[in-house]
Structure formats: structure tokens, C-alpha cells
């Protein structure tokens, strides 16, 4: 069946993997990527699909409601998969307003446009909002986030994402807007901007630079390979129940320091270095303000209801990830040669 789908934030890390999957798997769909191309948006991530007949790109700021309205009028979308966001917690601490604008106002602009377009006929229409496990706050030593867990966001980033989730549900309740939400744990893999832990540390090890571990390094995250997240999004978009929330996770918890030590071991092998070389770069630095102690996701609803499971073991995923960054030096150099230097200096000096 033919559909026209809007994917927002398709030039970013996760968005580029979702786009690639949809472009290849659904040649009959018309897929529109709307992205502002902020520092995190990179069309190089989409080089292999940019010439495909079912792919369309629109450079759009979702905060601009007129641009968003025109986009919806032009394409008459059947569905929206909304990934565009400011996504880095540290940046939300230094500049919360950007997060409020894009993550809250931008989402509400999209909701309004979808509500107006689908006002008469909602059949077959869907607004899929891609969110994060950080909306649930921070866990103690035990327990897992369930879909019913109360929201308790603790950073400007997670507060802005929580707010956008609430708006999506409110539009479902008030205007019968057909929606679905997923809340996912930490993604890793190719094309991730090197402000996030893994690509930052891979790049630093490669360049013999220190590895800035926040606080005592005993913070815990659940890690999922980005292509598995994209597969989950495809499943939920096509088979999920309207009005439902699905948690997505890797069943794969690591403390930062254990994860970093594993990364160091694998990097030594990949670079042909003496064992222990990379670990010497570990440097404990001042903690992130308000740093969430532990995230852990129960993704059993998705597993039991829609039959999704992560396909990759973590060690294997990490090896693939390291290999990608080492084989795509130019991609990393293009990013790290410009404004990134200033960001790095401000964040870590
Ligand atoms: P990213 O920062 O790599 O990419 C974000 C994309 O959104 C970029 O292409 C950027 O140009 C675009 N964008 C930003 N502001 C925009 C605006 N105003 N208008 C249009 N486009 C804009 O982010 P990511 O890590 O790929 O995350 C994608 C989504 O998934 C986000 O909503 C994030 O909250 C969510 N998420 C991320 C993770 C993770 O581990 N990275 C985990 C769970 C959920
Ligand atoms: O849980 C999902 C979230 O995961 C997503 O919603 C966010 O968009 C994504 O950025 C990610 O948030 P985190 O804050 O968990 O990711 P980050 O890579 O920034 O940090 C991972 C952990 O590593 C965290 O405990 C902080 C720590 N860290 C991070 C950096 C960048 C360090 O110790 N040193 C660092 O330099």
C-alpha cells in the first residue's frame, strides 16, 4: 500500500538509520525527511539513499509553525515519525531554551499540523513520537522502568521530552489524534555525534586523548544497537496499537566504568596496541550536574506483544561500532574540525 510518511530529524543519528530502513524496505512509500540540519544533523549520514526515488528532503525548522504548516499542505502525510530533537543532556544544562523550543514547541507545531490535516478522516493516520527512557527519572540499585512508571524527569533535556510526551497524549485524548509513543534506552552504533559517550571515547582513544569519566563512573545505562531501535520503530509504526506506549531497551545494563573498560580492551585489539594502553587514558572529572544514577528498561511489552527483540549481543555490537568509526575517519574529521573544537573546550576544560 502506498503511504506518504514524514520522518523528522532524519539527518541525525537514529533518524538516519530509521530513514535507511524505511527507504529500502518500503519502495512504494514516499518518505520525506524534514530536518533543520543543526550541528547534529549531517546529510553525509544519508549519502547511500539520497538518490532513491522514494526519498525527499526538506530543510525545515519545526519551531517555525508556518513552515511546518506548509510542509503538511504540500505532502498530505499519512503518518509522522517524529525524531527531531535537541538530544544531548550536557547541552541542555548549558542551554535549556533550545530544548524547550525544539522539543516542546516543535512537537506541538507538528501535532497541530497533523490534527488539522487529519481533522476529517483519521483512518490509517498515525503520529509516532519517539521518546526516551529518561522521562522516567533515575532508578536506585534495583527495579526497571515500565510503561506505567510515573514520569520524573530530572534534566532540562528529559523535562522537555517528558513535556512533549504529555502533549502527544493530550492531543490523543482531546482531539482523538491517533498516536503511539516509544521510550528507548541509550543507543549506540554508527553515525552518532561524538558528544555522546561512545563515539567521543572511541575518537579520544584513537587520538591518545584523555577519557573524561564523570563522577565515580558508577552510573548505569541500558544500551541498544541503533539498527535494533530502527527495527523496533518499524514494528511499532506498522503493528503497534493506537494510543499505546512501548518501552524499547537492550536488556543490557552496564555501569559506565565497566563499559569504558570493555571499550578500552576492544580498542587496544582494533588498533593493535599493547593491552592496557587505552585504559591509561581514563581520567575522572567533575560530575554532570543532576546526573541520573541508573536507567533500566523493561521492554517485555514490545517483546511479548509485537515479537521484537534486540538482534545483537553487546560485545558484537560494540566491535561493529568501533570498526565503523575506524573505517570512517573522514566522517569523524568533518565533524570534529569545525565548531566541535569550541564545544569540546567549553565542556571539558
Ligand atoms: P541527534 O541529536 O543525533 O539528531 C537530532 C536531529 O534532529 C538532527 O538531525 C537535527 O538536525 C534535527 N533537529 C534538531 N532540531 C531541529 C529543529 N528545530 N527542526 C528540525 N530538525 C531539528 O538525535 P538522536 O540521538 O538521533 O535522537 C533522535 C530522537 O530519539 C530524539 O527525539 C531523542 O530524544 C530520541 N532518543 C535518543 C536516544 C539516544 O540514545 N540517542 C535514546 C532514546 C531516544
Ligand atoms: O537514555 C536515553 C538517552 O541516552 C537519550 O535520550 C539521550 O538523547 C542520549 O544522549 C543518552 O543520554 P545519556 O546522558 O545517558 O548519554 P551520554 O552519552 O551523554 O552519557 C552516557 C553516560 O556516560 C552518562 O552516565 C554520562 C556519562 N559520560 C558522558 C560523557 C559525554 C561521561 O562519563 N563522560 C562523558 O564525557
mmCIF file of C-alpha atoms in Angstrom, residues 41-333:
data_model
loop_
_atom_site.group_PDB
_atom_site.id
_atom_site.type_symbol
_atom_site.label_atom_id
_atom_site.label_comp_id
_atom_site.label_asym_id
_atom_site.label_seq_id
_atom_site.Cartn_x
_atom_site.Cartn_y
_atom_site.Cartn_z
ATOM 1 C CA UNK A 41 22.186 16.876 11.538
ATOM 2 C CA UNK A 42 24.503 15.575 8.842
ATOM 3 C CA UNK A 43 23.448 14.742 5.293
ATOM 4 C CA UNK A 44 26.610 12.626 4.986
ATOM 5 C CA UNK A 45 24.733 10.094 7.125
ATOM 6 C CA UNK A 46 22.326 9.604 4.203
ATOM 7 C CA UNK A 47 24.700 9.525 1.235
ATOM 8 C CA UNK A 48 23.726 5.993 0.191
ATOM 9 C CA UNK A 49 19.999 6.772 -0.016
ATOM 10 C CA UNK A 50 19.859 10.378 -1.205
ATOM 11 C CA UNK A 51 19.291 9.396 -4.849
ATOM 12 C CA UNK A 52 16.433 6.964 -4.176
ATOM 13 C CA UNK A 53 13.135 7.681 -5.942
ATOM 14 C CA UNK A 54 11.064 7.387 -2.751
ATOM 15 C CA UNK A 55 13.248 9.829 -0.752
ATOM 16 C CA UNK A 56 12.576 13.563 -0.362
ATOM 17 C CA UNK A 57 14.473 16.057 1.787
ATOM 18 C CA UNK A 58 13.116 19.303 3.237
ATOM 19 C CA UNK A 59 15.305 21.622 5.287
ATOM 20 C CA UNK A 60 12.824 22.776 7.906
ATOM 21 C CA UNK A 61 12.903 24.134 11.431
ATOM 22 C CA UNK A 62 9.989 22.532 13.277
ATOM 23 C CA UNK A 63 9.885 25.528 15.626
ATOM 24 C CA UNK A 64 8.606 27.607 12.686
ATOM 25 C CA UNK A 65 4.895 26.804 12.633
ATOM 26 C CA UNK A 66 4.287 28.358 9.194
ATOM 27 C CA UNK A 67 6.998 26.181 7.632
ATOM 28 C CA UNK A 68 5.519 23.127 9.319
ATOM 29 C CA UNK A 69 2.001 24.001 8.128
ATOM 30 C CA UNK A 70 3.200 24.452 4.532
ATOM 31 C CA UNK A 71 5.056 21.140 4.681
ATOM 32 C CA UNK A 72 1.885 19.292 5.710
ATOM 33 C CA UNK A 73 -0.140 21.053 2.993
ATOM 34 C CA UNK A 74 2.452 20.140 0.359
ATOM 35 C CA UNK A 75 2.686 16.438 1.138
ATOM 36 C CA UNK A 76 -0.622 15.394 2.731
ATOM 37 C CA UNK A 77 1.090 12.939 5.076
ATOM 38 C CA UNK A 78 -0.473 9.671 6.209
ATOM 39 C CA UNK A 79 1.976 9.325 9.047
ATOM 40 C CA UNK A 80 4.622 11.115 11.063
ATOM 41 C CA UNK A 81 7.616 9.536 12.797
ATOM 42 C CA UNK A 82 8.947 12.338 14.953
ATOM 43 C CA UNK A 83 12.608 12.096 15.956
ATOM 44 C CA UNK A 84 13.831 15.688 15.550
ATOM 45 C CA UNK A 85 15.063 16.958 18.893
ATOM 46 C CA UNK A 86 17.876 18.513 20.811
ATOM 47 C CA UNK A 87 19.219 15.302 22.309
ATOM 48 C CA UNK A 88 22.328 15.899 24.433
ATOM 49 C CA UNK A 89 21.878 16.194 28.220
ATOM 50 C CA UNK A 90 25.059 18.250 28.769
ATOM 51 C CA UNK A 91 23.950 20.828 26.200
ATOM 52 C CA UNK A 92 20.532 21.037 27.885
ATOM 53 C CA UNK A 93 22.308 22.026 31.090
ATOM 54 C CA UNK A 94 24.140 24.907 29.412
ATOM 55 C CA UNK A 95 21.308 25.967 27.094
ATOM 56 C CA UNK A 96 17.855 24.733 28.184
ATOM 57 C CA UNK A 97 15.925 27.174 25.973
ATOM 58 C CA UNK A 98 16.939 25.418 22.728
ATOM 59 C CA UNK A 99 15.458 22.244 24.186
ATOM 60 C CA UNK A 100 12.202 23.931 25.157
ATOM 61 C CA UNK A 101 11.853 25.408 21.677
ATOM 62 C CA UNK A 102 12.603 22.329 19.576
ATOM 63 C CA UNK A 103 11.441 19.532 21.843
ATOM 64 C CA UNK A 104 8.251 21.137 23.148
ATOM 65 C CA UNK A 105 7.194 23.915 20.753
ATOM 66 C CA UNK A 106 8.460 21.985 17.719
ATOM 67 C CA UNK A 107 6.475 18.901 18.745
ATOM 68 C CA UNK A 108 3.304 20.937 19.360
ATOM 69 C CA UNK A 109 3.680 22.562 15.911
ATOM 70 C CA UNK A 110 3.768 19.091 14.339
ATOM 71 C CA UNK A 111 0.798 17.950 16.437
ATOM 72 C CA UNK A 112 -1.248 20.971 15.335
ATOM 73 C CA UNK A 113 -0.426 20.396 11.682
ATOM 74 C CA UNK A 114 -1.336 16.690 11.944
ATOM 75 C CA UNK A 115 -4.556 17.476 13.842
ATOM 76 C CA UNK A 116 -5.653 19.969 11.170
ATOM 77 C CA UNK A 117 -4.710 17.730 8.246
ATOM 78 C CA UNK A 118 -6.430 14.649 9.683
ATOM 79 C CA UNK A 119 -9.408 16.516 11.071
ATOM 80 C CA UNK A 120 -11.988 14.904 8.739
ATOM 81 C CA UNK A 121 -10.519 11.462 8.142
ATOM 82 C CA UNK A 122 -8.228 9.810 10.689
ATOM 83 C CA UNK A 123 -8.328 6.348 9.125
ATOM 84 C CA UNK A 124 -4.847 4.925 8.545
ATOM 85 C CA UNK A 125 -3.203 8.015 10.043
ATOM 86 C CA UNK A 126 -0.579 7.878 12.806
ATOM 87 C CA UNK A 127 1.601 10.301 14.768
ATOM 88 C CA UNK A 128 4.548 8.302 16.157
ATOM 89 C CA UNK A 129 6.503 10.192 18.795
ATOM 90 C CA UNK A 130 9.999 8.855 19.505
ATOM 91 C CA UNK A 131 10.957 9.490 23.113
ATOM 92 C CA UNK A 132 13.425 8.439 25.762
ATOM 93 C CA UNK A 133 13.597 6.380 28.952
ATOM 94 C CA UNK A 134 14.988 9.494 30.696
ATOM 95 C CA UNK A 135 11.421 10.800 31.190
ATOM 96 C CA UNK A 136 11.018 8.216 33.985
ATOM 97 C CA UNK A 137 13.835 9.763 36.027
ATOM 98 C CA UNK A 138 16.500 7.820 37.865
ATOM 99 C CA UNK A 139 16.360 4.346 39.439
ATOM 100 C CA UNK A 140 18.045 3.022 42.580
ATOM 101 C CA UNK A 141 20.058 -0.203 42.546
ATOM 102 C CA UNK A 142 17.044 -2.320 41.577
ATOM 103 C CA UNK A 143 13.852 -2.052 39.543
ATOM 104 C CA UNK A 144 13.061 -1.368 35.899
ATOM 105 C CA UNK A 145 11.133 1.320 34.034
ATOM 106 C CA UNK A 146 7.717 0.040 32.922
ATOM 107 C CA UNK A 147 5.327 1.808 30.560
ATOM 108 C CA UNK A 148 3.237 2.678 33.652
ATOM 109 C CA UNK A 149 6.147 4.168 35.628
ATOM 110 C CA UNK A 150 5.352 7.748 36.664
ATOM 111 C CA UNK A 151 7.268 10.475 34.905
ATOM 112 C CA UNK A 152 10.002 12.104 36.989
ATOM 113 C CA UNK A 153 12.365 13.896 34.569
ATOM 114 C CA UNK A 154 15.427 15.421 36.167
ATOM 115 C CA UNK A 155 17.373 17.276 33.467
ATOM 116 C CA UNK A 156 16.225 20.079 31.153
ATOM 117 C CA UNK A 157 16.522 17.556 28.282
ATOM 118 C CA UNK A 158 14.348 14.913 29.919
ATOM 119 C CA UNK A 159 11.871 17.536 31.172
ATOM 120 C CA UNK A 160 11.449 18.807 27.609
ATOM 121 C CA UNK A 161 10.970 15.274 26.272
ATOM 122 C CA UNK A 162 8.503 14.463 29.074
ATOM 123 C CA UNK A 163 6.551 17.592 28.234
ATOM 124 C CA UNK A 164 6.402 16.624 24.560
ATOM 125 C CA UNK A 165 5.151 13.134 25.504
ATOM 126 C CA UNK A 166 2.390 14.726 27.601
ATOM 127 C CA UNK A 167 1.345 16.944 24.687
ATOM 128 C CA UNK A 168 1.143 13.942 22.357
ATOM 129 C CA UNK A 169 -1.097 12.067 24.815
ATOM 130 C CA UNK A 170 -3.177 15.208 25.437
ATOM 131 C CA UNK A 171 -3.801 15.580 21.676
ATOM 132 C CA UNK A 172 -4.828 11.911 21.558
ATOM 133 C CA UNK A 173 -7.252 12.425 24.415
ATOM 134 C CA UNK A 174 -8.634 15.829 23.410
ATOM 135 C CA UNK A 175 -8.688 15.672 19.613
ATOM 136 C CA UNK A 176 -8.641 11.874 19.067
ATOM 137 C CA UNK A 177 -5.313 12.244 17.270
ATOM 138 C CA UNK A 178 -4.073 8.712 16.514
ATOM 139 C CA UNK A 179 -0.691 8.410 18.194
ATOM 140 C CA UNK A 180 1.863 5.986 19.547
ATOM 141 C CA UNK A 181 4.903 6.713 21.760
ATOM 142 C CA UNK A 182 8.053 4.727 22.389
ATOM 143 C CA UNK A 183 10.615 5.369 25.122
ATOM 144 C CA UNK A 184 14.031 3.933 24.386
ATOM 145 C CA UNK A 185 17.271 3.480 26.291
ATOM 146 C CA UNK A 186 20.792 4.590 25.224
ATOM 147 C CA UNK A 187 21.530 3.896 21.577
ATOM 148 C CA UNK A 188 24.984 3.223 20.168
ATOM 149 C CA UNK A 189 26.329 2.500 16.695
ATOM 150 C CA UNK A 190 27.497 4.237 13.504
ATOM 151 C CA UNK A 191 26.811 7.931 12.795
ATOM 152 C CA UNK A 192 26.416 9.091 16.415
ATOM 153 C CA UNK A 193 27.633 12.622 17.069
ATOM 154 C CA UNK A 194 30.885 12.487 19.113
ATOM 155 C CA UNK A 195 29.451 14.384 22.070
ATOM 156 C CA UNK A 196 27.847 11.162 23.328
ATOM 157 C CA UNK A 197 29.896 8.739 25.431
ATOM 158 C CA UNK A 198 30.859 6.003 22.960
ATOM 159 C CA UNK A 199 31.836 7.936 19.804
ATOM 160 C CA UNK A 200 33.560 10.571 21.966
ATOM 161 C CA UNK A 201 35.662 7.954 23.745
ATOM 162 C CA UNK A 202 36.427 5.994 20.541
ATOM 163 C CA UNK A 203 37.682 9.199 18.927
ATOM 164 C CA UNK A 204 39.703 10.184 22.004
ATOM 165 C CA UNK A 205 41.357 6.764 22.284
ATOM 166 C CA UNK A 206 42.261 6.893 18.610
ATOM 167 C CA UNK A 207 43.896 10.283 19.164
ATOM 168 C CA UNK A 208 45.547 9.393 22.500
ATOM 169 C CA UNK A 209 43.373 11.933 24.367
ATOM 170 C CA UNK A 210 42.079 11.508 27.922
ATOM 171 C CA UNK A 211 38.742 9.798 28.582
ATOM 172 C CA UNK A 212 36.699 12.130 30.845
ATOM 173 C CA UNK A 213 34.649 9.859 33.132
ATOM 174 C CA UNK A 214 32.018 11.850 35.043
ATOM 175 C CA UNK A 215 31.972 11.428 38.848
ATOM 176 C CA UNK A 216 32.831 7.938 40.097
ATOM 177 C CA UNK A 217 31.825 6.286 36.795
ATOM 178 C CA UNK A 218 29.295 4.085 38.597
ATOM 179 C CA UNK A 219 26.271 5.369 36.674
ATOM 180 C CA UNK A 220 24.271 2.710 34.880
ATOM 181 C CA UNK A 221 22.702 2.769 31.427
ATOM 182 C CA UNK A 222 20.973 0.186 29.222
ATOM 183 C CA UNK A 223 22.497 0.041 25.724
ATOM 184 C CA UNK A 224 20.826 -0.833 22.424
ATOM 185 C CA UNK A 225 22.336 -1.039 18.937
ATOM 186 C CA UNK A 226 20.796 1.719 16.817
ATOM 187 C CA UNK A 227 19.660 -0.588 13.982
ATOM 188 C CA UNK A 228 17.679 -2.611 16.514
ATOM 189 C CA UNK A 229 15.955 0.603 17.612
ATOM 190 C CA UNK A 230 15.089 1.330 13.966
ATOM 191 C CA UNK A 231 13.605 -2.177 13.583
ATOM 192 C CA UNK A 232 11.529 -1.620 16.734
ATOM 193 C CA UNK A 233 10.248 1.701 15.355
ATOM 194 C CA UNK A 234 9.228 -0.002 12.099
ATOM 195 C CA UNK A 235 7.359 -2.713 14.063
ATOM 196 C CA UNK A 236 5.593 -0.233 16.318
ATOM 197 C CA UNK A 237 4.693 2.073 13.415
ATOM 198 C CA UNK A 238 3.062 -0.769 11.477
ATOM 199 C CA UNK A 239 1.769 -3.127 14.185
ATOM 200 C CA UNK A 240 1.552 -1.074 17.396
ATOM 201 C CA UNK A 241 -1.812 -0.207 18.959
ATOM 202 C CA UNK A 242 -3.014 3.363 18.695
ATOM 203 C CA UNK A 243 -2.745 5.259 21.986
ATOM 204 C CA UNK A 244 -0.171 2.834 23.412
ATOM 205 C CA UNK A 245 3.309 3.382 24.786
ATOM 206 C CA UNK A 246 6.129 0.896 24.192
ATOM 207 C CA UNK A 247 9.408 0.785 26.085
ATOM 208 C CA UNK A 248 12.408 -0.192 23.960
ATOM 209 C CA UNK A 249 15.640 -1.440 25.519
ATOM 210 C CA UNK A 250 18.554 -3.772 25.083
ATOM 211 C CA UNK A 251 18.159 -5.932 28.234
ATOM 212 C CA UNK A 252 21.782 -4.840 28.593
ATOM 213 C CA UNK A 253 22.815 -2.799 31.656
ATOM 214 C CA UNK A 254 26.358 -1.532 32.162
ATOM 215 C CA UNK A 255 27.981 0.820 34.628
ATOM 216 C CA UNK A 256 29.865 3.493 32.699
ATOM 217 C CA UNK A 257 33.231 2.403 34.048
ATOM 218 C CA UNK A 258 32.732 -1.280 33.127
ATOM 219 C CA UNK A 259 31.562 -0.260 29.682
ATOM 220 C CA UNK A 260 34.546 2.056 29.222
ATOM 221 C CA UNK A 261 36.966 -0.692 30.297
ATOM 222 C CA UNK A 262 35.414 -3.090 27.767
ATOM 223 C CA UNK A 263 35.681 -0.386 25.101
ATOM 224 C CA UNK A 264 39.343 0.153 26.007
ATOM 225 C CA UNK A 265 40.090 -3.585 25.637
ATOM 226 C CA UNK A 266 38.363 -3.759 22.251
ATOM 227 C CA UNK A 267 40.076 -0.568 21.068
ATOM 228 C CA UNK A 268 43.514 -1.939 22.007
ATOM 229 C CA UNK A 269 42.793 -5.002 19.851
ATOM 230 C CA UNK A 270 41.362 -2.950 16.968
ATOM 231 C CA UNK A 271 44.339 -0.558 16.983
ATOM 232 C CA UNK A 272 46.910 -3.334 17.535
ATOM 233 C CA UNK A 273 48.090 -1.742 20.800
ATOM 234 C CA UNK A 274 49.552 -3.287 23.972
ATOM 235 C CA UNK A 275 46.697 -4.426 26.292
ATOM 236 C CA UNK A 276 46.105 -1.676 28.888
ATOM 237 C CA UNK A 277 47.168 1.215 26.631
ATOM 238 C CA UNK A 278 43.704 2.752 26.273
ATOM 239 C CA UNK A 279 42.768 2.288 29.951
ATOM 240 C CA UNK A 280 45.639 4.577 30.921
ATOM 241 C CA UNK A 281 43.674 7.426 29.299
ATOM 242 C CA UNK A 282 40.809 7.148 31.827
ATOM 243 C CA UNK A 283 40.526 10.395 33.814
ATOM 244 C CA UNK A 284 37.853 11.019 36.443
ATOM 245 C CA UNK A 285 36.384 14.512 36.025
ATOM 246 C CA UNK A 286 33.740 16.668 37.722
ATOM 247 C CA UNK A 287 30.312 15.029 37.625
ATOM 248 C CA UNK A 288 27.458 16.147 35.372
ATOM 249 C CA UNK A 289 25.090 18.321 37.492
ATOM 250 C CA UNK A 290 21.986 16.322 38.499
ATOM 251 C CA UNK A 291 23.456 13.181 36.897
ATOM 252 C CA UNK A 292 20.833 10.381 36.799
ATOM 253 C CA UNK A 293 22.226 7.337 38.612
ATOM 254 C CA UNK A 294 20.604 4.458 36.780
ATOM 255 C CA UNK A 295 18.278 3.801 33.830
ATOM 256 C CA UNK A 296 16.969 0.300 33.136
ATOM 257 C CA UNK A 297 14.164 -0.615 30.794
ATOM 258 C CA UNK A 298 11.666 -3.438 30.846
ATOM 259 C CA UNK A 299 10.975 -3.969 27.129
ATOM 260 C CA UNK A 300 8.836 -7.075 27.622
ATOM 261 C CA UNK A 301 5.613 -5.460 26.386
ATOM 262 C CA UNK A 302 7.233 -4.898 22.990
ATOM 263 C CA UNK A 303 8.747 -8.386 23.051
ATOM 264 C CA UNK A 304 5.521 -10.163 24.044
ATOM 265 C CA UNK A 305 3.018 -8.108 22.008
ATOM 266 C CA UNK A 306 4.954 -7.356 18.840
ATOM 267 C CA UNK A 307 7.691 -10.021 18.865
ATOM 268 C CA UNK A 308 10.623 -7.592 18.850
ATOM 269 C CA UNK A 309 13.950 -8.437 20.485
ATOM 270 C CA UNK A 310 17.425 -6.954 20.148
ATOM 271 C CA UNK A 311 19.278 -8.911 17.471
ATOM 272 C CA UNK A 312 22.859 -8.177 18.565
ATOM 273 C CA UNK A 313 24.890 -9.206 21.580
ATOM 274 C CA UNK A 314 26.540 -6.131 23.084
ATOM 275 C CA UNK A 315 30.171 -7.246 22.572
ATOM 276 C CA UNK A 316 29.416 -7.898 18.902
ATOM 277 C CA UNK A 317 27.611 -4.554 18.503
ATOM 278 C CA UNK A 318 30.497 -2.718 20.130
ATOM 279 C CA UNK A 319 33.013 -4.373 17.780
ATOM 280 C CA UNK A 320 30.910 -3.369 14.756
ATOM 281 C CA UNK A 321 30.640 0.159 16.118
ATOM 282 C CA UNK A 322 34.386 0.524 16.682
ATOM 283 C CA UNK A 323 35.084 -0.845 13.201
ATOM 284 C CA UNK A 324 32.673 1.674 11.661
ATOM 285 C CA UNK A 325 34.323 4.675 13.344
ATOM 286 C CA UNK A 326 37.821 3.477 12.473
ATOM 287 C CA UNK A 327 36.803 2.900 8.845
ATOM 288 C CA UNK A 328 35.033 6.252 8.555
ATOM 289 C CA UNK A 329 37.784 8.599 9.623
ATOM 290 C CA UNK A 330 36.700 11.283 7.173
ATOM 291 C CA UNK A 331 33.162 11.360 8.633
ATOM 292 C CA UNK A 332 34.653 11.967 12.090
ATOM 293 C CA UNK A 333 37.201 14.516 10.817
#
